[in-house]
Coordinates of C-alpha atoms and ligand atoms in Angstrom, one line a residue:
X59 CA 123.6 117.8 67.4
X60 CA 124.5 121.2 68.9
X61 CA 122.0 122.2 71.6
X62 CA 119.8 125.2 71.1
X63 CA 120.2 127.0 74.4
X64 CA 119.5 130.5 75.4
X65 CA 122.6 132.6 76.1
X66 CA 121.4 133.4 79.7
X67 CA 121.1 129.7 80.4
X68 CA 124.2 128.4 78.6
X69 CA 126.7 129.3 81.5
X70 CA 124.4 127.5 84.0
X71 CA 124.5 124.4 81.9
X72 CA 128.3 124.6 81.7
X73 CA 128.4 124.9 85.5
X74 CA 126.2 121.7 85.8
X75 CA 128.7 119.9 83.5
X76 CA 131.6 121.0 85.6
X77 CA 130.0 120.2 89.0
X78 CA 128.7 116.8 88.0
X79 CA 131.4 115.1 85.8
X80 CA 130.6 111.9 84.0
X81 CA 126.9 111.9 84.8
X82 CA 125.8 111.9 81.2
X83 CA 122.1 111.0 81.8
X84 CA 121.8 113.8 84.3
X85 CA 123.4 116.2 81.8
X86 CA 120.9 115.1 79.2
X87 CA 117.9 115.6 81.5
X88 CA 119.1 119.1 82.6
X89 CA 119.9 120.2 79.1
X90 CA 116.4 119.2 77.9
X91 CA 114.8 121.4 80.5
X92 CA 117.2 124.3 80.2
X93 CA 116.6 124.5 76.4
X94 CA 113.0 125.5 77.2
X95 CA 113.6 128.1 79.8
X96 CA 114.9 131.2 77.9
X97 CA 111.4 132.8 77.4
X98 CA 110.5 131.9 81.1
X99 CA 113.4 134.0 82.3
X100 CA 112.2 136.9 80.2
X101 CA 108.7 136.8 81.7
X102 CA 110.0 136.1 85.3
X103 CA 113.3 138.0 85.7
X104 CA 113.2 137.3 89.5
X105 CA 113.9 133.6 88.8
X106 CA 117.4 134.6 87.4
X107 CA 118.0 137.1 90.1
X108 CA 117.2 134.4 92.8
X109 CA 119.4 131.8 90.9
X110 CA 116.4 129.4 90.8
X111 CA 117.8 127.4 87.9
X112 CA 121.2 126.9 89.6
X113 CA 119.4 125.9 92.9
X114 CA 117.0 123.5 91.1
X115 CA 119.9 121.7 89.4
X116 CA 121.6 121.1 92.8
X117 CA 119.9 118.3 94.8
X118 CA 118.9 119.3 98.3
X119 CA 120.5 116.1 99.7
X120 CA 122.3 113.0 98.2
X121 CA 122.7 109.8 100.2
X122 CA 124.9 107.0 99.0
X123 CA 125.3 103.9 101.2
X124 CA 126.7 100.3 101.4
X125 CA 124.1 97.5 101.1
X126 CA 125.7 94.2 102.3
X127 CA 123.7 91.0 102.2
X128 CA 124.1 87.2 102.1
X129 CA 123.1 85.2 99.0
X130 CA 121.8 81.6 98.8
X131 CA 125.3 80.2 98.6
X132 CA 126.2 81.9 101.9
X133 CA 128.4 84.4 100.1
X134 CA 128.5 88.0 101.2
X135 CA 127.4 90.4 98.4
X136 CA 127.9 94.2 98.4
X137 CA 125.8 96.6 96.5
X138 CA 125.5 100.4 96.5
X139 CA 122.3 102.2 97.5
X140 CA 121.2 105.7 96.6
X141 CA 118.6 108.2 97.5
X142 CA 118.7 111.7 96.0
X143 CA 116.3 114.1 97.7
X144 CA 116.1 116.6 94.9
X145 CA 113.5 119.3 95.7
X146 CA 110.9 119.7 98.5
X147 CA 109.5 123.1 97.5
X148 CA 106.0 121.6 96.8
X149 CA 105.9 118.7 99.3
X150 CA 107.8 115.7 100.7
X151 CA 110.3 114.2 98.2
X152 CA 108.5 111.6 96.1
X153 CA 109.8 109.2 93.5
X154 CA 110.6 105.6 92.9
X155 CA 113.4 103.2 93.7
X156 CA 115.2 101.4 90.7
X157 CA 117.0 98.1 91.2
X158 CA 119.1 97.5 88.0
X159 CA 122.8 96.8 87.4
X160 CA 123.1 100.1 85.4
X161 CA 122.2 102.3 88.4
X162 CA 124.7 104.9 89.5
X163 CA 124.5 108.4 90.8
X164 CA 124.0 109.9 87.2
X165 CA 120.9 107.8 86.6
X166 CA 119.4 108.5 90.0
X167 CA 120.0 112.2 89.5
X168 CA 118.5 112.3 86.0
X169 CA 115.4 110.5 87.3
X170 CA 115.2 112.7 90.4
X171 CA 115.5 115.9 88.4
X172 CA 112.8 114.9 85.9
X173 CA 110.6 113.9 88.9
X174 CA 110.6 117.4 90.3
X175 CA 108.9 118.8 87.3
X176 CA 106.7 115.8 86.7
X177 CA 105.4 116.0 90.3
X178 CA 104.7 119.7 89.9
X179 CA 102.7 119.0 86.8
X180 CA 100.4 116.7 88.7
X181 CA 99.1 119.6 90.7
X182 CA 99.5 117.5 93.9
X183 CA 101.6 118.5 96.9
X184 CA 104.7 116.4 96.2
X185 CA 108.4 117.3 95.8
X186 CA 110.8 115.2 93.8
X187 CA 113.4 112.5 94.6
X188 CA 114.6 109.1 93.3
X189 CA 116.7 106.3 94.6
X190 CA 117.8 102.7 93.9
X191 CA 120.7 100.4 93.7
X192 CA 122.9 98.5 91.3
X193 CA 121.4 95.3 92.7
X194 CA 120.1 93.0 89.9
X195 CA 117.0 91.1 91.0
X196 CA 116.9 89.0 87.9
X197 CA 117.6 85.4 88.7
X198 CA 117.6 86.0 92.4
X199 CA 115.4 83.9 94.7
X200 CA 112.6 85.5 96.8
X201 CA 114.8 85.0 99.9
X202 CA 117.7 86.8 98.3
X203 CA 115.5 89.7 97.2
X204 CA 114.1 89.9 100.7
X205 CA 117.5 90.0 102.4
X206 CA 118.7 92.6 100.0
X207 CA 115.6 94.8 100.6
X208 CA 116.0 94.4 104.4
X209 CA 119.6 95.6 104.2
X210 CA 118.7 98.4 101.9
X211 CA 116.0 99.7 104.3
X212 CA 118.2 99.3 107.3
X213 CA 120.0 102.4 106.1
X214 CA 117.2 104.1 104.1
X215 CA 114.7 104.2 107.0
X216 CA 116.5 107.0 108.8
X217 CA 116.1 109.3 105.7
X218 CA 112.4 108.7 104.8
X219 CA 109.0 109.3 106.4
X220 CA 105.4 110.2 105.4
X221 CA 106.2 113.9 105.7
X222 CA 109.8 113.7 104.6
X223 CA 110.4 111.4 101.7
X224 CA 108.1 108.7 100.2
X225 CA 109.7 106.2 97.9
X226 CA 107.8 103.9 95.5
X227 CA 108.7 101.4 92.7
X228 CA 110.5 101.7 89.4
X229 CA 112.4 99.3 87.2
X230 CA 113.1 96.1 89.2
X231 CA 110.9 97.3 92.2
X232 CA 107.3 96.1 92.2
X233 CA 104.8 94.9 94.8
X234 CA 107.1 92.1 96.1
X235 CA 110.0 94.5 96.8
X236 CA 107.8 97.2 98.3
X237 CA 106.4 94.6 100.7
X238 CA 109.8 93.6 102.0
X239 CA 110.9 97.2 102.3
X240 CA 107.7 98.2 104.2
X241 CA 108.1 95.2 106.5
X242 CA 111.6 96.1 107.4
X243 CA 110.7 99.8 107.9
X244 CA 107.9 98.8 110.2
X245 CA 110.1 96.5 112.2
X246 CA 113.0 99.0 112.7
X247 CA 110.8 102.0 113.5
X248 CA 108.0 100.2 115.4
X249 CA 105.6 102.3 113.4
X250 CA 102.8 101.2 111.1
X251 CA 103.2 104.3 108.9
X252 CA 101.3 103.6 105.7
X253 CA 102.3 106.9 104.1
X254 CA 106.0 106.1 104.0
X255 CA 105.9 104.0 100.8
X256 CA 103.5 103.8 97.9
X257 CA 102.7 100.9 95.7
X258 CA 101.7 98.8 98.7
X259 CA 99.6 95.7 98.6
X260 CA 95.9 96.2 98.5
X261 CA 95.2 94.5 101.8
X262 CA 97.8 96.6 103.7
X263 CA 97.3 100.2 102.6
X264 CA 97.7 100.1 98.9
X265 CA 95.5 101.9 96.4
X266 CA 93.4 100.4 93.6
X267 CA 94.7 101.6 90.2
X268 CA 98.3 102.2 91.5
X269 CA 99.5 99.2 89.6
X270 CA 97.8 100.2 86.4
X271 CA 98.4 104.0 86.8
X272 CA 101.5 104.8 84.9
X273 CA 100.4 102.8 81.8
X274 CA 96.8 103.9 81.9
X275 CA 97.8 107.5 82.5
X276 CA 100.2 107.5 79.5
X277 CA 97.4 106.2 77.3
X278 CA 95.0 108.9 78.6
X279 CA 97.7 111.5 77.8
X280 CA 98.1 110.2 74.2
X281 CA 94.3 110.1 73.9
X282 CA 94.2 113.8 74.8
X283 CA 96.9 114.6 72.2
X284 CA 94.9 112.6 69.6
X285 CA 91.7 114.4 70.5
X286 CA 93.4 117.8 69.7
X287 CA 94.0 116.4 66.2
X288 CA 90.4 115.0 66.0
X289 CA 91.6 111.5 66.2
X290 CA 91.5 108.6 68.7
X291 CA 93.0 105.2 69.5
X292 CA 90.2 103.4 67.6
X293 CA 91.7 101.0 65.1
X294 CA 95.3 102.2 65.7
X295 CA 98.2 99.8 65.4
X296 CA 100.5 100.3 68.4
X297 CA 103.9 99.2 69.5
X298 CA 104.7 99.2 73.2
X299 CA 108.2 98.4 74.3
X300 CA 109.1 96.6 77.5
X301 CA 107.0 94.0 79.2
X302 CA 107.1 95.2 82.8
X303 CA 104.6 97.2 84.8
X304 CA 104.3 100.2 82.6
X305 CA 104.2 98.3 79.3
X306 CA 101.5 95.8 80.5
X307 CA 99.0 98.4 81.6
X308 CA 99.7 100.6 78.6
X309 CA 98.8 97.7 76.4
X310 CA 95.7 97.0 78.5
X311 CA 94.3 100.5 78.2
X312 CA 95.1 100.8 74.5
X313 CA 93.0 97.7 73.9
X314 CA 90.2 99.1 76.0
X315 CA 90.2 102.2 73.9
X316 CA 89.9 100.3 70.6
X317 CA 93.6 100.1 69.6
X318 CA 95.7 97.0 68.8
X319 CA 99.1 96.3 70.3
X320 CA 101.2 94.1 68.0
X321 CA 104.6 94.0 69.8
X322 CA 106.2 93.7 73.2
X323 CA 109.8 93.3 74.3
X324 CA 112.4 92.9 77.0
X325 CA 116.2 93.6 77.1
X326 CA 116.8 90.4 75.0
X327 CA 114.5 90.9 72.1
X328 CA 110.9 91.5 70.9
X329 CA 107.8 89.6 69.9
X330 CA 105.6 90.5 67.1
X331 CA 102.0 89.3 67.0
X332 CA 100.0 90.6 64.1
X333 CA 96.7 89.5 65.7
X334 CA 97.4 91.5 68.8
X335 CA 99.4 90.7 71.9
X336 CA 97.8 88.2 74.3
X337 CA 98.0 90.3 77.4
X338 CA 96.8 87.6 79.9
X339 CA 99.8 85.4 78.7
X340 CA 102.2 88.3 79.1
X341 CA 100.9 88.9 82.6
X342 CA 101.3 85.3 83.5
X343 CA 104.8 85.1 82.1
X344 CA 106.1 88.4 83.5
X345 CA 104.1 89.2 86.6
X346 CA 103.7 85.7 88.0
X347 CA 106.3 83.4 86.6
X348 CA 109.0 86.0 86.1
X349 CA 110.1 84.5 82.7
X350 CA 111.4 86.0 79.5
X351 CA 109.2 87.5 76.7
X352 CA 110.8 84.9 74.3
X353 CA 108.6 82.2 76.0
X354 CA 105.5 83.9 74.5
X355 CA 106.0 82.2 71.1
X356 CA 105.8 78.7 72.8
X357 CA 102.1 79.5 73.3
X358 CA 101.3 81.3 70.0
X359 CA 102.7 79.7 66.9
X360 CA 101.6 82.7 64.7
X361 CA 103.8 85.1 66.7
X362 CA 107.5 85.6 66.1
X363 CA 110.4 86.4 68.4
X364 CA 113.3 88.4 67.2
X365 CA 116.3 88.0 69.5
X366 CA 118.3 91.2 69.9
X367 CA 115.8 92.9 67.5
X368 CA 114.9 96.6 67.4
X369 CA 111.2 96.9 68.1
X370 CA 111.0 100.4 66.5
X371 CA 111.5 98.9 63.0
X372 CA 107.8 97.6 63.2
X373 CA 105.5 100.1 61.4
X374 CA 102.9 101.5 63.7
X375 CA 100.5 104.4 64.2
X376 CA 101.3 105.0 67.8
X377 CA 104.6 104.2 69.7
X378 CA 104.7 104.0 73.4
X379 CA 108.3 103.4 74.7
X380 CA 107.8 101.8 78.1
X381 CA 111.2 100.2 79.0
X382 CA 114.1 102.5 79.8
X383 CA 116.1 105.7 79.0
X384 CA 117.4 106.3 75.5
X385 CA 115.7 103.3 73.9
X386 CA 114.8 105.4 70.8
X387 CA 117.7 107.1 69.0
X388 CA 117.7 109.4 66.1
X389 CA 117.7 106.5 63.6
X390 CA 114.8 104.8 65.3
X391 CA 112.8 108.1 65.4
X392 CA 113.4 108.6 61.7
X393 CA 112.2 105.1 61.0
X394 CA 109.1 105.5 63.1
X395 CA 108.1 108.8 61.3
X396 CA 108.9 107.4 57.9
X397 CA 106.7 104.3 58.7
X398 CA 103.8 106.6 59.4
X399 CA 103.8 106.9 63.2
X400 CA 101.5 109.9 64.2
X401 CA 101.9 109.8 68.0
X402 CA 104.6 108.9 70.6
X403 CA 103.7 108.8 74.3
X404 CA 106.6 108.1 76.7
X405 CA 105.7 105.7 79.5
X406 CA 109.4 105.3 80.3
X407 CA 111.5 108.2 81.6
X408 CA 113.6 109.9 78.9
X409 CA 113.3 107.0 76.5
X410 CA 114.1 109.2 73.4
X411 CA 117.6 110.7 72.8
X412 CA 117.8 114.4 72.0
X413 CA 118.3 113.6 68.3
X414 CA 115.1 111.5 68.4
X415 CA 113.2 114.2 70.2
X416 CA 114.2 116.8 67.5
X417 CA 113.0 114.4 64.7
X418 CA 109.6 114.0 66.4
X419 CA 109.2 117.7 66.9
X420 CA 110.3 118.6 63.4
X421 CA 107.9 116.0 62.0
X422 CA 105.1 117.7 64.0
X423 CA 103.8 114.4 65.2
X424 CA 102.0 114.3 68.6
X425 CA 104.9 113.8 71.0
X426 CA 104.3 113.4 74.7
X427 CA 107.5 113.5 76.8
X428 CA 107.8 111.2 79.8
X429 CA 107.6 113.9 82.5
X430 CA 104.1 114.7 81.4
X431 CA 102.9 111.4 79.8
X432 CA 104.0 109.1 82.6
X433 CA 103.0 111.3 85.5
X434 CA 99.9 109.2 86.2
X435 CA 102.0 106.7 88.3
X436 CA 103.2 109.3 90.8
X437 CA 99.9 111.1 90.8
X438 CA 98.2 107.9 91.9
X439 CA 100.9 107.4 94.5
X440 CA 99.8 110.8 95.8
X441 CA 96.2 109.5 95.8
X442 CA 97.4 106.5 97.8
X443 CA 98.9 108.9 100.3
X444 CA 95.6 110.8 100.5
X445 CA 93.7 107.6 101.2
X446 CA 96.3 106.6 103.8
X447 CA 96.1 109.9 105.6
X448 CA 92.3 109.7 105.8
X449 CA 92.3 105.9 106.5
X450 CA 90.0 105.5 103.6
X451 CA 90.1 103.3 100.5
X452 CA 88.5 104.4 97.3
X453 CA 86.8 102.2 94.6
X454 CA 88.6 101.3 91.4
X455 CA 86.3 103.4 89.2
X456 CA 86.5 106.5 91.4
X457 CA 90.3 106.3 91.5
X458 CA 90.6 105.8 87.8
X459 CA 88.4 108.7 87.2
X460 CA 90.6 110.9 89.4
X461 CA 93.7 109.6 87.4
X462 CA 92.0 110.4 84.1
X463 CA 91.1 113.9 85.3
X464 CA 94.7 114.5 86.4
X465 CA 96.1 113.4 83.0
X466 CA 93.6 115.6 81.2
X467 CA 94.7 118.6 83.3
X468 CA 98.4 117.8 82.8
X469 CA 97.8 117.7 79.0
X470 CA 95.9 121.0 79.1
X471 CA 98.5 122.7 81.2
X472 CA 101.3 121.5 78.8
X473 CA 99.3 122.5 75.8
X474 CA 98.4 126.0 77.0
X475 CA 101.9 126.7 78.3
X476 CA 103.5 125.7 75.0
X477 CA 101.2 128.2 73.3
X478 CA 101.9 130.9 75.9
X479 CA 105.6 130.7 75.2
X480 CA 105.3 130.7 71.4
X481 CA 105.7 127.0 70.6
X482 CA 102.2 125.6 70.0
X483 CA 101.9 121.9 70.0
X484 CA 105.4 121.4 71.5
X485 CA 104.6 119.4 74.7
X486 CA 108.3 119.3 75.6
X487 CA 108.4 123.1 76.1
X488 CA 104.9 123.0 77.6
X489 CA 105.9 120.4 80.3
X490 CA 109.3 121.9 81.1
X491 CA 108.0 125.5 81.5
X492 CA 104.8 124.6 83.3
X493 CA 106.6 122.3 85.8
X494 CA 109.5 124.7 86.3
X495 CA 107.3 127.8 86.9
X496 CA 105.3 126.0 89.6
X497 CA 108.4 124.9 91.5
X498 CA 110.2 128.2 90.9
X499 CA 107.3 130.3 92.3
X500 CA 107.3 128.2 95.5
X501 CA 111.0 128.5 95.9
X502 CA 110.9 132.3 95.5
X503 CA 108.1 132.4 98.2
X504 CA 110.2 130.4 100.6
X505 CA 113.3 132.5 100.4
X506 CA 116.9 131.4 100.0
X507 CA 116.9 127.9 101.4
Ligands
NDP108 P1 109.7 97.0 85.1 O1 110.9 96.5 85.9 O2 108.4 96.5 85.6 O3 109.9 96.7 83.6 C1 110.9 97.2 82.8 C2 110.9 96.6 81.4 O4 111.8 97.3 80.6 C3 111.2 95.1 81.4 O5 110.5 94.5 80.3 C4 112.7 95.2 81.1 O6 113.3 94.1 80.4 C5 112.8 96.4 80.2 N1 114.1 97.0 80.3 C6 114.7 97.5 81.4 N2 115.9 98.0 81.2 C7 116.1 97.7 79.9 C8 117.2 98.0 79.1 N3 118.4 98.6 79.6 N4 117.1 97.7 77.8 C9 116.0 97.1 77.3 N5 114.9 96.8 78.1 C10 115.0 97.1 79.3 O7 109.8 98.6 85.2 P2 108.6 99.6 84.9 O8 107.7 99.1 83.9 O9 108.1 100.1 86.3 O10 109.4 100.9 84.3 C11 109.6 101.1 82.9 C12 109.9 102.5 82.6 O11 108.8 103.3 83.1 C13 111.2 103.1 83.3 O12 111.8 104.0 82.5 C14 110.6 103.8 84.6 O13 111.5 104.8 85.1 C15 109.3 104.3 84.0 N6 108.3 104.7 84.9 C16 107.8 103.8 85.8 C17 106.8 104.1 86.7 C18 106.1 103.1 87.5 O14 105.1 103.5 88.2 N7 106.5 101.9 87.6 C19 106.3 105.5 86.8 C20 106.9 106.4 85.8 C21 107.9 106.0 84.9 P3 114.2 93.0 81.2 O15 113.3 92.3 82.1 O16 114.9 92.3 80.2 O17 115.2 93.9 82.0

């Protein structure tokens, strides 16, 4: 598909391609934002004059480091660690750490770039960053994961801090990993600095609702999109990919709002359960026992497991991709639309390819892009930072209400901005323009830095 890109912006994209060779996911994320920005430059010519787009596409700082550790067989292992501190115009760098064998600079930069606009949309004072490693926690013992995290933090600690850069979790990094990372940070710095990491355990500085936040927030966002169309989750058949943190709490909130989730997956295949996914079982298998989703069918004989299957072939009203980038291609998007899907809310980051996005937009379904729909996770991380700063801890209900209000505001801001720039109902343009304008104005105010 040839991209639709404004002539003022096209040379900037070419420069990004030339300066960042081989980083295909980063190119994809940049192009998606740049395609929306033509009308913004007409309204704000100072952004072009000040080369805001070029500056936003260049991370403020990129750190790549060696992470050596010793496995259970006494063998030395070497991984690569990354932290890309993308933009701090609105606050300290904020964004998760991903531990997955596919991680390289291009993935970290795509995630960091998206994070800048997502964080701006939350309305909270946080800049954007992202990090991670090509370490694969799957099949590793707790001791191995701990030694890896300790080695990772032994370098990372000098670059982060509550006013500088505040990492959190992402794929492969949950409560266990954040605990090991925090422990090592505390040990090296001799500081009990709660605000340096978010996603902490509840008994040592964590926030209620942070675990649930990304999934709950994504469902709140889709609920707002449905409300605009005089519809709701009530009675909707839903498919939620993945079976990790985002997927589990997306499923939980859909059920609370009256919908039914019939499928769940991991990187090996999907399960289909017509009667509705047994979420307690998924939590037990994935959060506690760290097993595969295929084990689900040992407990429910009426469910089926499709090894290597494509979860998007299941007809549904609402699809919520919650696993990883580019998990919905053009063919999948076409299948979803033809099967009657009316709404897509992205819990994952950039889970739909550009071809897929175009199909959703052309079909005029309610399509909520990740940088808006999954912003509830980082927003609640910022609420965790607020609680840490005031040495307070809020109740579950109060925190969830704050999250819901934030998602409502993000929806409204995307909706109104899409209208303002002449593309009503296009949440991609709405999110890109609203996020960009907020960061750009702050950068203009701060001069050439
Ligand atoms: P988890 O590690 O908890 O779960 C990831 C899930 O996605 C697992 O079921 C995993 O299966 C599956 N998955 C991962 N990689 C692939 C792949 N290449 N192909 C197919 N399936 C895959 O991660 P999270 O739930 O935290 O993150 C999921 C998505 O949500 C990511 O895109 C992340 O960036 C995004 N996100 C997360 C936030 C958070 O707060 N955690 C915030 C905002 C966005 P398997 O076990 O087989 O690998």
